Amino acid sequence: MQSARDDGTVQKSYFNLKQDSARITGTIRVTQFFYTISESSGDSNNFRIAATMKDGKSDRSVLYEGRLVGDELHLATRRRPDAPLTEMVAHRAPAGEGVMPAKLALPTLHKVRDNGLARTPPMGWNSWNNFKGRVNDAVVREIADAMVSSGMKDAGYVYINIDDTWEGERDRNGNIQSNKKFPDMKDLADYVHSKGLKLGIYSSPGPNTCAGYEGTYGHEEQDAKTFAAWGIDYLKYDWCGARNLYTDEEMQPVYQKMGDALLASGRPIVYSLCQYGRNDVWKWGPEVGGNLWRTTGDIRDAWDSMTKIGFSQNELALWASPGHWNDPDMLEVGNGGMTETEYKTHMSLWSLLAAPLLAGNDIRNMTPRIRDILTNREVIAVDQDKAGKQGKRIKKSGDQEIWVRDLGAGVRAVGLFNLSDKDAQVSFDWAEIGIKDSLKQMKIRDLWQLNDLAASQANYSATVPAHGVVLLRVQSR
Ligand code: GLA
């Protein structure tokens, strides 16, 4: 079954069904997923099939109803259990088309040399959170312009990262091409570079990306060379279709292969691993040449999603260091699903976590208040601290949490978070964050109010708004 996308590519799904007496067997390939039929009922005039696949530790399944009409398969499915039926018609494809490729042999493990990049967490912008499939050449150029005119570039944001849906078909020689939305990647990279910015791109170690586009599978060195020739400076490499071929335990050699290929390309390319934090990626991310690795599933522009991800990162602090970062996913600041207070919480927490700061909003059209949140230099300085130590939770009582990041030389960033729906008083003793000096020698600065505070007693207390934060920089000598 095919449906044409307006970027000139065709989304193909394959139903490879066989009827033998009372059973229908076979496989279903849809976007990045490859299912095997596990149950069936009915006959070719009216059948129901259930198909499943293994995805790491869990199982995925789909259900279809259908019938054979001449040489066409008429099918219907629900994208979610509560969604209306989606109907489609599949036509006979040449035998062998759409079969899952054979699993490639995996390289033996070795340590990929450090590329020397991302000594502080990468800063930039990524297309996915706001634009999804609507990203194109014009958007990327305008975002590059806006990076400069809004002051984001001056605040440290450098990478303009194109996420999924840029991919076209491979040419006769197997070279990946961009689709109609991106007429000339090299020219686009030249434009972005002319603004003093860098360009990032996206692919998957699987045959298909998460949105069902062409992946890098079996073309690792070739794609790395193509990206380098285009002038690409950053690659997000997303597990997606690789889940059909490999177990989670096989991720390390799969990611190593691309780490090697990027180094061999000769161009400095930041390597961002995206496999949703499976298989303790933080333990082997640096071994495969990774500069950052996602630690969770996808963020949504909602308070529950952001807090669930952000406040669950405490145990991972150990694994962050210059060149190697935990990535709790891209920023949602400015996308409209949270309040400005909540976005300040998001930005503060990500900075305490030494997380990559990849804006995910339409920075061409952001309000001055959103711009001020994203470009607060004193908050960014916390994120970009050269020592690269990730902050940790030092105290939690009910819905209030205090997180501290050691910035070296007696300086600490302290975040007082209030996750409840009501304003709350949050307090701590200076000694609790390791400060024993005389109060007179302390310098305290509120990084959102942008004012200096005095320490008058052995503890500090502030009223923190509902869903809000007070972020301090404390210097003790
Ligand atoms: C996955 C990733 C997202 C985004 C999409 C694109 O879901 O986790 O960040 O890249 O794929 O299809």
Coordinates of C-alpha atoms and ligand atoms in Angstrom, one line a residue:
M1 CA 0.0 0.0 0.0
Q2 CA 1.4 3.5 -0.9
S3 CA 0.5 7.0 0.0
A4 CA 2.3 9.9 -1.6
R5 CA 3.7 12.5 0.8
D6 CA 3.9 16.2 -0.4
D7 CA 7.7 16.1 -0.1
G8 CA 7.8 13.8 -3.1
T9 CA 8.5 10.6 -1.2
V10 CA 6.1 7.7 -0.9
Q11 CA 5.1 6.0 2.3
K12 CA 4.8 2.3 1.6
S13 CA 3.3 -0.4 3.8
Y14 CA 3.5 -4.1 3.0
F15 CA 1.1 -6.8 3.8
N16 CA 2.6 -10.1 3.0
L17 CA -0.3 -12.5 3.7
K18 CA -0.6 -16.1 3.0
Q19 CA -3.8 -18.1 3.5
D20 CA -3.4 -21.8 4.2
S21 CA -6.7 -23.6 5.0
A22 CA -8.1 -21.8 8.1
R23 CA -5.2 -19.6 8.9
I24 CA -3.6 -16.4 7.6
T25 CA 0.1 -16.1 8.2
G26 CA 2.7 -13.6 7.1
T27 CA 4.2 -10.2 8.0
I28 CA 3.1 -6.5 8.0
R29 CA 5.6 -3.7 7.5
V30 CA 4.3 -0.2 8.4
T31 CA 6.6 2.9 8.8
Q32 CA 9.4 1.7 11.1
F33 CA 7.6 -1.4 12.4
F34 CA 7.8 -5.0 11.1
Y35 CA 5.1 -7.3 12.6
T36 CA 4.5 -11.0 12.3
I37 CA 0.9 -12.2 12.2
S38 CA 0.1 -14.1 15.4
E39 CA -3.6 -14.7 15.1
S40 CA -6.2 -14.7 12.4
S41 CA -9.9 -15.5 11.9
G42 CA -12.3 -15.5 8.9
D43 CA -11.5 -16.0 5.2
S44 CA -10.5 -13.8 2.3
N45 CA -14.0 -12.3 2.1
N46 CA -13.7 -11.0 5.7
F47 CA -10.7 -11.6 7.9
R48 CA -9.2 -10.2 11.1
I49 CA -5.5 -10.5 11.8
A50 CA -3.4 -9.6 14.9
A51 CA 0.3 -9.1 14.4
T52 CA 3.0 -8.5 17.0
M53 CA 6.7 -7.6 17.3
K54 CA 9.3 -7.5 20.0
D55 CA 10.6 -4.0 20.8
G56 CA 13.3 -4.3 23.4
K57 CA 11.7 -5.6 26.5
S58 CA 8.1 -4.9 25.4
D59 CA 5.8 -6.2 22.7
R60 CA 3.9 -4.1 20.1
S61 CA 0.8 -5.2 18.3
V62 CA -1.6 -4.2 15.6
L63 CA -5.0 -5.4 14.5
Y64 CA -6.5 -5.2 10.9
E65 CA -9.8 -6.2 9.4
G66 CA -9.8 -6.8 5.7
R67 CA -11.0 -8.6 2.5
L68 CA -9.6 -9.5 -0.8
V69 CA -11.3 -7.7 -3.7
G70 CA -9.9 -9.0 -7.0
D71 CA -6.2 -8.2 -6.8
E72 CA -6.7 -5.6 -4.0
L73 CA -6.6 -5.9 -0.3
H74 CA -9.1 -3.7 1.4
L75 CA -8.0 -3.1 5.0
A76 CA -9.1 -1.2 8.1
T77 CA -7.3 -0.5 11.4
R78 CA -7.5 1.8 14.4
R79 CA -4.4 3.9 15.0
R80 CA -5.4 3.9 18.7
P81 CA -8.0 1.7 20.4
D82 CA -10.4 4.6 20.7
A83 CA -9.8 6.1 17.2
P84 CA -12.2 5.6 14.3
L85 CA -11.4 3.0 11.6
T86 CA -8.8 4.1 9.0
E87 CA -9.5 2.4 5.7
M88 CA -6.9 1.7 3.0
V89 CA -6.4 -0.3 -0.2
A90 CA -3.3 -2.3 -1.0
H91 CA -2.2 -3.4 -4.4
R92 CA -0.1 -6.4 -5.4
A93 CA 3.6 -5.6 -5.2
P94 CA 6.4 -7.6 -6.9
A95 CA 7.4 -10.6 -4.8
G96 CA 10.2 -9.8 -2.5
E97 CA 9.6 -6.1 -2.3
G98 CA 9.4 -4.7 1.2
V99 CA 10.9 -7.7 2.9
M100 CA 13.0 -6.8 6.0
P101 CA 16.6 -6.8 5.0
A102 CA 18.9 -9.5 6.5
K103 CA 20.5 -8.6 9.8
L104 CA 24.1 -7.3 9.2
A105 CA 27.0 -8.8 11.1
L106 CA 27.9 -6.6 14.1
P107 CA 31.5 -5.3 14.6
T108 CA 33.5 -6.4 17.6
L109 CA 33.6 -3.9 20.3
H110 CA 36.4 -1.4 20.6
K111 CA 36.7 2.1 22.0
V112 CA 35.9 4.8 19.5
R113 CA 38.3 7.8 19.9
D114 CA 36.9 10.9 21.5
N115 CA 36.1 13.4 18.8
G116 CA 36.9 16.3 21.2
L117 CA 33.6 18.0 20.6
A118 CA 30.8 19.2 22.9
R119 CA 33.1 20.1 25.9
T120 CA 30.0 21.8 27.2
P121 CA 26.4 20.6 26.5
P122 CA 25.4 21.4 22.9
M123 CA 23.2 24.4 22.4
G124 CA 21.0 25.1 19.4
W125 CA 17.6 24.3 18.0
N126 CA 15.9 21.2 16.7
S127 CA 12.9 21.1 14.3
W128 CA 11.0 18.2 15.8
N129 CA 9.1 19.5 18.8
N130 CA 7.4 22.3 16.9
F131 CA 7.5 21.5 13.2
K132 CA 7.5 17.7 13.0
G133 CA 7.1 16.9 9.3
R134 CA 6.6 20.5 8.3
V135 CA 10.3 21.4 8.5
N136 CA 11.8 22.5 5.1
D137 CA 14.6 24.5 3.6
A138 CA 12.9 27.9 4.0
V139 CA 12.0 27.2 7.7
V140 CA 15.6 26.3 8.4
R141 CA 17.0 29.4 6.8
E142 CA 14.5 31.6 8.6
I143 CA 15.3 29.9 11.9
A144 CA 19.0 30.6 11.2
D145 CA 18.2 34.3 10.6
A146 CA 16.1 34.4 13.7
M147 CA 18.8 32.8 15.8
V148 CA 21.0 35.8 15.0
S149 CA 18.4 38.5 15.1
S150 CA 16.8 37.3 18.4
G151 CA 20.1 37.2 20.2
M152 CA 20.0 33.4 20.6
K153 CA 23.2 33.0 18.8
D154 CA 24.9 35.6 21.0
A155 CA 23.6 33.7 24.0
G156 CA 25.4 30.6 22.8
Y157 CA 22.9 28.7 20.6
V158 CA 24.8 27.3 17.7
Y159 CA 23.4 24.2 16.1
I160 CA 20.4 24.2 13.8
N161 CA 19.3 20.6 13.7
I162 CA 17.0 19.2 11.1
D163 CA 15.2 16.2 12.6
D164 CA 13.2 13.4 10.8
T165 CA 11.4 13.9 7.4
W166 CA 14.2 15.5 5.3
E167 CA 15.2 12.1 3.7
G168 CA 14.5 11.2 0.1
E169 CA 15.3 8.0 -1.8
R170 CA 18.8 6.7 -2.4
D171 CA 20.2 7.1 -5.9
R172 CA 21.5 4.4 -8.1
N173 CA 24.8 4.3 -6.2
G174 CA 23.1 4.1 -2.9
N175 CA 23.8 7.7 -2.0
I176 CA 21.1 9.2 0.3
Q177 CA 19.4 12.3 -1.2
S178 CA 17.2 14.8 0.5
N179 CA 13.5 15.0 -0.5
K180 CA 11.7 17.9 -2.2
K181 CA 11.5 20.0 1.0
F182 CA 15.3 20.3 0.9
P183 CA 16.4 21.0 -2.7
D184 CA 20.1 21.4 -1.9
M185 CA 21.5 20.4 1.5
K186 CA 25.0 21.6 0.8
D187 CA 23.7 25.1 -0.2
L188 CA 21.6 25.1 3.0
A189 CA 24.7 24.2 5.1
D190 CA 26.6 27.0 3.4
Y191 CA 23.9 29.4 4.3
V192 CA 23.7 28.3 7.9
H193 CA 27.5 28.5 8.2
S194 CA 27.5 32.0 6.7
K195 CA 25.6 33.1 9.8
G196 CA 28.2 31.6 12.1
L197 CA 26.0 28.7 12.9
K198 CA 26.2 24.9 12.5
L199 CA 23.9 22.5 10.8
G200 CA 22.7 19.2 12.2
I201 CA 20.9 16.3 10.6
Y202 CA 19.1 13.1 11.7
S203 CA 19.1 9.4 10.7
S204 CA 18.5 5.9 12.0
P205 CA 20.7 2.8 12.2
G206 CA 17.6 0.9 11.0
P207 CA 16.2 0.6 7.5
N208 CA 13.6 3.2 8.4
T209 CA 13.4 6.3 10.6
C210 CA 10.7 6.7 13.2
A211 CA 8.5 8.7 10.7
G212 CA 9.0 5.9 8.1
Y213 CA 11.7 7.6 5.9
E214 CA 14.9 6.0 4.6
G215 CA 17.4 5.1 7.3
T216 CA 21.1 4.5 7.2
Y217 CA 21.0 0.7 7.6
G218 CA 23.9 -0.8 5.6
H219 CA 25.1 2.6 4.4
E220 CA 26.9 3.8 7.5
E221 CA 30.2 4.9 6.0
Q222 CA 28.5 6.2 2.8
D223 CA 26.0 8.4 4.7
A224 CA 28.7 9.7 7.1
K225 CA 30.7 10.7 4.0
T226 CA 27.6 12.3 2.4
F227 CA 26.8 14.2 5.6
A228 CA 30.4 15.4 5.8
A229 CA 30.4 16.5 2.1
W230 CA 27.2 18.5 2.7
G231 CA 28.8 20.3 5.7
I232 CA 26.9 18.6 8.5
D233 CA 28.2 19.3 12.0
Y234 CA 25.8 17.2 14.2
L235 CA 24.1 13.8 13.8
K236 CA 21.1 12.6 15.8
Y237 CA 21.0 8.8 15.3
D238 CA 17.6 7.4 16.3
W239 CA 17.1 3.7 16.9
C240 CA 13.6 3.5 15.3
G241 CA 13.6 0.7 12.6
A242 CA 16.7 -0.9 14.1
R243 CA 14.4 -2.4 16.7
N244 CA 13.1 -4.9 14.1
L245 CA 16.6 -6.4 13.6
Y246 CA 18.5 -6.0 16.8
T247 CA 18.0 -6.6 20.5
D248 CA 18.6 -3.8 23.0
E249 CA 21.8 -5.6 24.0
E250 CA 23.1 -5.2 20.5
M251 CA 22.9 -1.4 20.5
Q252 CA 26.5 -0.8 21.4
P253 CA 28.1 -2.3 18.3
V254 CA 25.4 -0.8 16.1
Y255 CA 26.1 2.7 17.5
Q256 CA 29.8 2.0 17.4
K257 CA 29.6 1.5 13.7
M258 CA 28.3 5.0 13.0
G259 CA 30.8 6.4 15.6
D260 CA 33.6 5.0 13.6
A261 CA 32.1 6.1 10.3
L262 CA 31.7 9.7 11.5
L263 CA 35.3 9.8 12.6
A264 CA 36.4 8.3 9.3
S265 CA 34.5 11.0 7.5
G266 CA 37.2 13.5 8.6
R267 CA 34.7 16.2 9.6
P268 CA 34.0 17.1 13.2
I269 CA 30.4 15.9 13.7
V270 CA 28.7 15.9 17.2
Y271 CA 27.3 12.4 17.7
S272 CA 23.9 12.3 19.4
L273 CA 22.5 8.9 20.4
C274 CA 18.8 8.6 20.5
Q275 CA 17.6 5.2 21.8
Y276 CA 15.4 6.4 24.6
G277 CA 17.8 5.5 27.4
R278 CA 17.6 1.8 26.9
N279 CA 20.3 -0.7 27.9
D280 CA 22.0 1.8 30.3
V281 CA 23.3 3.8 27.3
W282 CA 25.1 6.2 29.7
K283 CA 27.5 3.3 30.6
W284 CA 28.7 2.8 27.0
G285 CA 27.8 6.1 25.2
P286 CA 31.3 7.4 25.4
E287 CA 32.8 4.1 24.2
V288 CA 30.9 4.4 20.8
G289 CA 32.0 8.0 20.4
G290 CA 28.7 9.5 21.6
N291 CA 28.7 13.1 22.8
L292 CA 25.2 12.8 24.2
W293 CA 22.5 10.2 24.6
R294 CA 18.8 10.5 25.2
T295 CA 17.9 9.1 28.7
T296 CA 14.1 8.8 28.2
G297 CA 11.3 8.5 25.7
D298 CA 10.0 11.6 23.9
I299 CA 9.2 14.8 25.8
R300 CA 5.8 16.5 25.3
D301 CA 5.0 20.1 25.7
A302 CA 3.2 19.5 29.0
W303 CA 4.0 19.9 32.7
D304 CA 3.5 16.2 33.5
S305 CA 5.9 15.1 30.7
M306 CA 8.6 17.6 31.4
T307 CA 8.6 17.0 35.2
K308 CA 8.5 13.2 34.8
I309 CA 11.6 13.3 32.7
G310 CA 13.5 16.1 34.3
F311 CA 13.1 15.1 38.0
S312 CA 14.0 11.5 37.2
Q313 CA 17.6 12.2 36.2
N314 CA 19.2 12.2 39.6
E315 CA 20.9 8.8 39.4
L316 CA 22.5 9.6 36.1
A317 CA 24.6 12.5 37.3
L318 CA 27.7 10.3 37.6
W319 CA 27.8 9.6 33.8
A320 CA 28.0 13.2 32.6
S321 CA 31.3 14.8 31.8
P322 CA 32.8 17.2 29.3
G323 CA 32.1 15.7 25.9
H324 CA 29.6 13.2 27.2
W325 CA 26.1 14.3 28.3
N326 CA 22.9 12.8 29.5
D327 CA 20.1 14.2 27.2
P328 CA 16.7 14.4 28.8
D329 CA 15.4 15.6 25.4
M330 CA 14.9 18.9 23.7
L331 CA 13.3 22.0 25.2
E332 CA 9.6 22.7 24.9
V333 CA 10.0 26.3 26.1
G334 CA 7.7 28.6 24.1
N335 CA 5.6 25.9 22.4
G336 CA 2.5 26.9 24.3
G337 CA 1.6 23.9 26.4
M338 CA 3.1 25.3 29.6
T339 CA 3.0 28.6 31.5
E340 CA 6.0 30.9 31.6
T341 CA 6.6 29.9 35.2
E342 CA 6.7 26.2 34.1
Y343 CA 9.1 27.0 31.3
K344 CA 11.4 28.7 33.8
T345 CA 11.3 25.5 35.8
H346 CA 12.1 23.5 32.6
M347 CA 15.0 25.8 31.7
S348 CA 16.4 25.9 35.3
L349 CA 16.2 22.1 35.7
W350 CA 17.8 21.4 32.4
S351 CA 20.7 23.8 33.3
L352 CA 21.2 22.1 36.6
L353 CA 21.3 18.8 34.8
A354 CA 24.0 20.0 32.4
A355 CA 21.5 19.0 29.7
P356 CA 21.9 20.0 26.0
L357 CA 19.8 23.2 25.4
L358 CA 18.1 22.6 22.1
A359 CA 15.3 25.0 21.7
G360 CA 12.3 23.3 20.1
N361 CA 10.0 26.3 19.5
D362 CA 9.4 28.6 16.5
I363 CA 12.0 31.1 17.3
R364 CA 10.9 33.2 14.4
N365 CA 7.8 34.2 16.2
M366 CA 8.5 33.9 19.9
T367 CA 7.4 36.5 22.5
P368 CA 10.0 38.7 24.2
R369 CA 9.3 36.9 27.5
I370 CA 10.0 33.5 25.9
R371 CA 13.1 34.9 24.3
D372 CA 14.2 36.2 27.7
I373 CA 13.8 32.7 29.3
L374 CA 15.8 31.0 26.5
T375 CA 18.5 33.7 26.5
N376 CA 19.0 34.3 30.2
R377 CA 22.8 34.3 30.2
E378 CA 23.2 33.6 33.9
V379 CA 21.0 30.5 33.7
I380 CA 22.9 29.4 30.5
A381 CA 26.2 29.9 32.4
V382 CA 25.0 27.3 34.9
D383 CA 24.3 24.8 32.1
Q384 CA 27.5 25.6 30.3
D385 CA 29.8 25.3 33.3
K386 CA 33.1 24.0 32.2
A387 CA 33.6 21.5 35.0
G388 CA 30.6 19.6 33.5
K389 CA 29.3 18.2 36.7
Q390 CA 25.6 17.3 36.6
G391 CA 23.5 18.6 39.5
K392 CA 21.8 16.3 42.0
R393 CA 18.7 16.4 44.3
I394 CA 19.8 17.1 47.8
K395 CA 16.5 17.4 49.5
K396 CA 12.9 16.4 48.8
S397 CA 9.9 17.0 51.0
G398 CA 6.5 16.5 49.6
D399 CA 6.2 18.4 46.4
Q400 CA 9.3 20.6 47.0
E401 CA 12.7 19.6 45.9
I402 CA 16.2 21.2 46.1
W403 CA 18.8 20.5 43.5
V404 CA 22.4 21.6 43.6
R405 CA 25.0 21.8 40.9
D406 CA 28.7 22.2 41.8
L407 CA 30.2 24.8 39.6
G408 CA 33.7 24.6 41.1
A409 CA 35.8 27.1 43.1
G410 CA 33.2 27.3 45.9
V411 CA 30.3 28.2 43.5
R412 CA 27.1 26.3 43.5
A413 CA 23.8 26.6 41.6
V414 CA 20.8 25.8 43.7
G415 CA 17.3 25.2 42.4
L416 CA 14.4 25.4 44.8
F417 CA 11.5 23.7 43.0
N418 CA 7.8 23.7 43.9
L419 CA 5.9 21.0 42.0
S420 CA 2.7 21.6 43.8
D421 CA -0.3 23.6 42.6
K422 CA 0.0 26.1 45.4
D423 CA 2.8 28.6 46.3
A424 CA 5.1 27.1 49.0
Q425 CA 7.8 28.1 51.3
V426 CA 11.0 26.2 50.5
S427 CA 14.1 26.3 52.9
F428 CA 17.4 24.8 53.4
D429 CA 20.5 25.3 55.6
W430 CA 23.6 26.6 54.0
A431 CA 25.4 23.6 55.6
E432 CA 23.1 21.3 53.7
I433 CA 24.6 22.4 50.4
G434 CA 28.1 22.2 51.9
I435 CA 28.7 25.8 52.8
K436 CA 30.3 26.3 56.2
D437 CA 31.9 29.7 55.7
S438 CA 30.9 32.9 57.4
L439 CA 27.7 34.3 56.0
K440 CA 29.3 37.7 55.3
Q441 CA 31.6 36.1 52.7
M442 CA 28.7 34.7 50.7
K443 CA 27.5 36.1 47.5
I444 CA 24.0 35.0 46.5
R445 CA 22.3 35.9 43.2
D446 CA 18.8 35.1 42.1
L447 CA 19.2 34.1 38.4
W448 CA 15.7 34.9 37.3
Q449 CA 15.1 38.1 39.3
L450 CA 18.7 39.1 38.4
N451 CA 19.4 40.6 41.8
D452 CA 21.9 40.0 44.6
L453 CA 20.7 38.8 47.9
A454 CA 22.2 38.9 51.4
A455 CA 22.7 35.9 53.6
S456 CA 21.5 36.9 57.1
Q457 CA 21.0 33.6 58.8
A458 CA 22.1 30.0 58.7
N459 CA 19.3 29.0 56.5
Y460 CA 17.7 30.3 53.3
S461 CA 14.0 30.4 52.7
A462 CA 11.9 31.6 49.7
T463 CA 8.4 31.5 48.6
V464 CA 8.3 29.6 45.4
P465 CA 5.3 29.9 43.1
A466 CA 3.2 26.9 42.2
H467 CA 5.1 24.9 39.5
G468 CA 7.9 27.4 39.8
V469 CA 11.5 27.7 40.8
V470 CA 13.9 30.0 42.6
L471 CA 17.3 29.5 41.0
L472 CA 20.3 30.8 42.9
R473 CA 24.0 31.1 42.2
V474 CA 25.9 30.9 45.6
Q475 CA 29.5 31.7 46.0
S476 CA 31.1 30.9 49.3
R477 CA 34.6 32.3 49.1
Ligands
GLA1 C1 11.7 9.7 17.8 C2 12.6 10.6 18.6 C3 12.1 12.1 18.5 C4 12.0 12.5 17.0 C5 11.2 11.5 16.2 C6 11.2 11.7 14.7 O1 10.4 9.7 18.4 O2 12.7 10.2 19.9 O3 13.0 12.9 19.2 O4 13.4 12.5 16.5 O5 11.6 10.1 16.5 O6 10.5 10.8 14.0

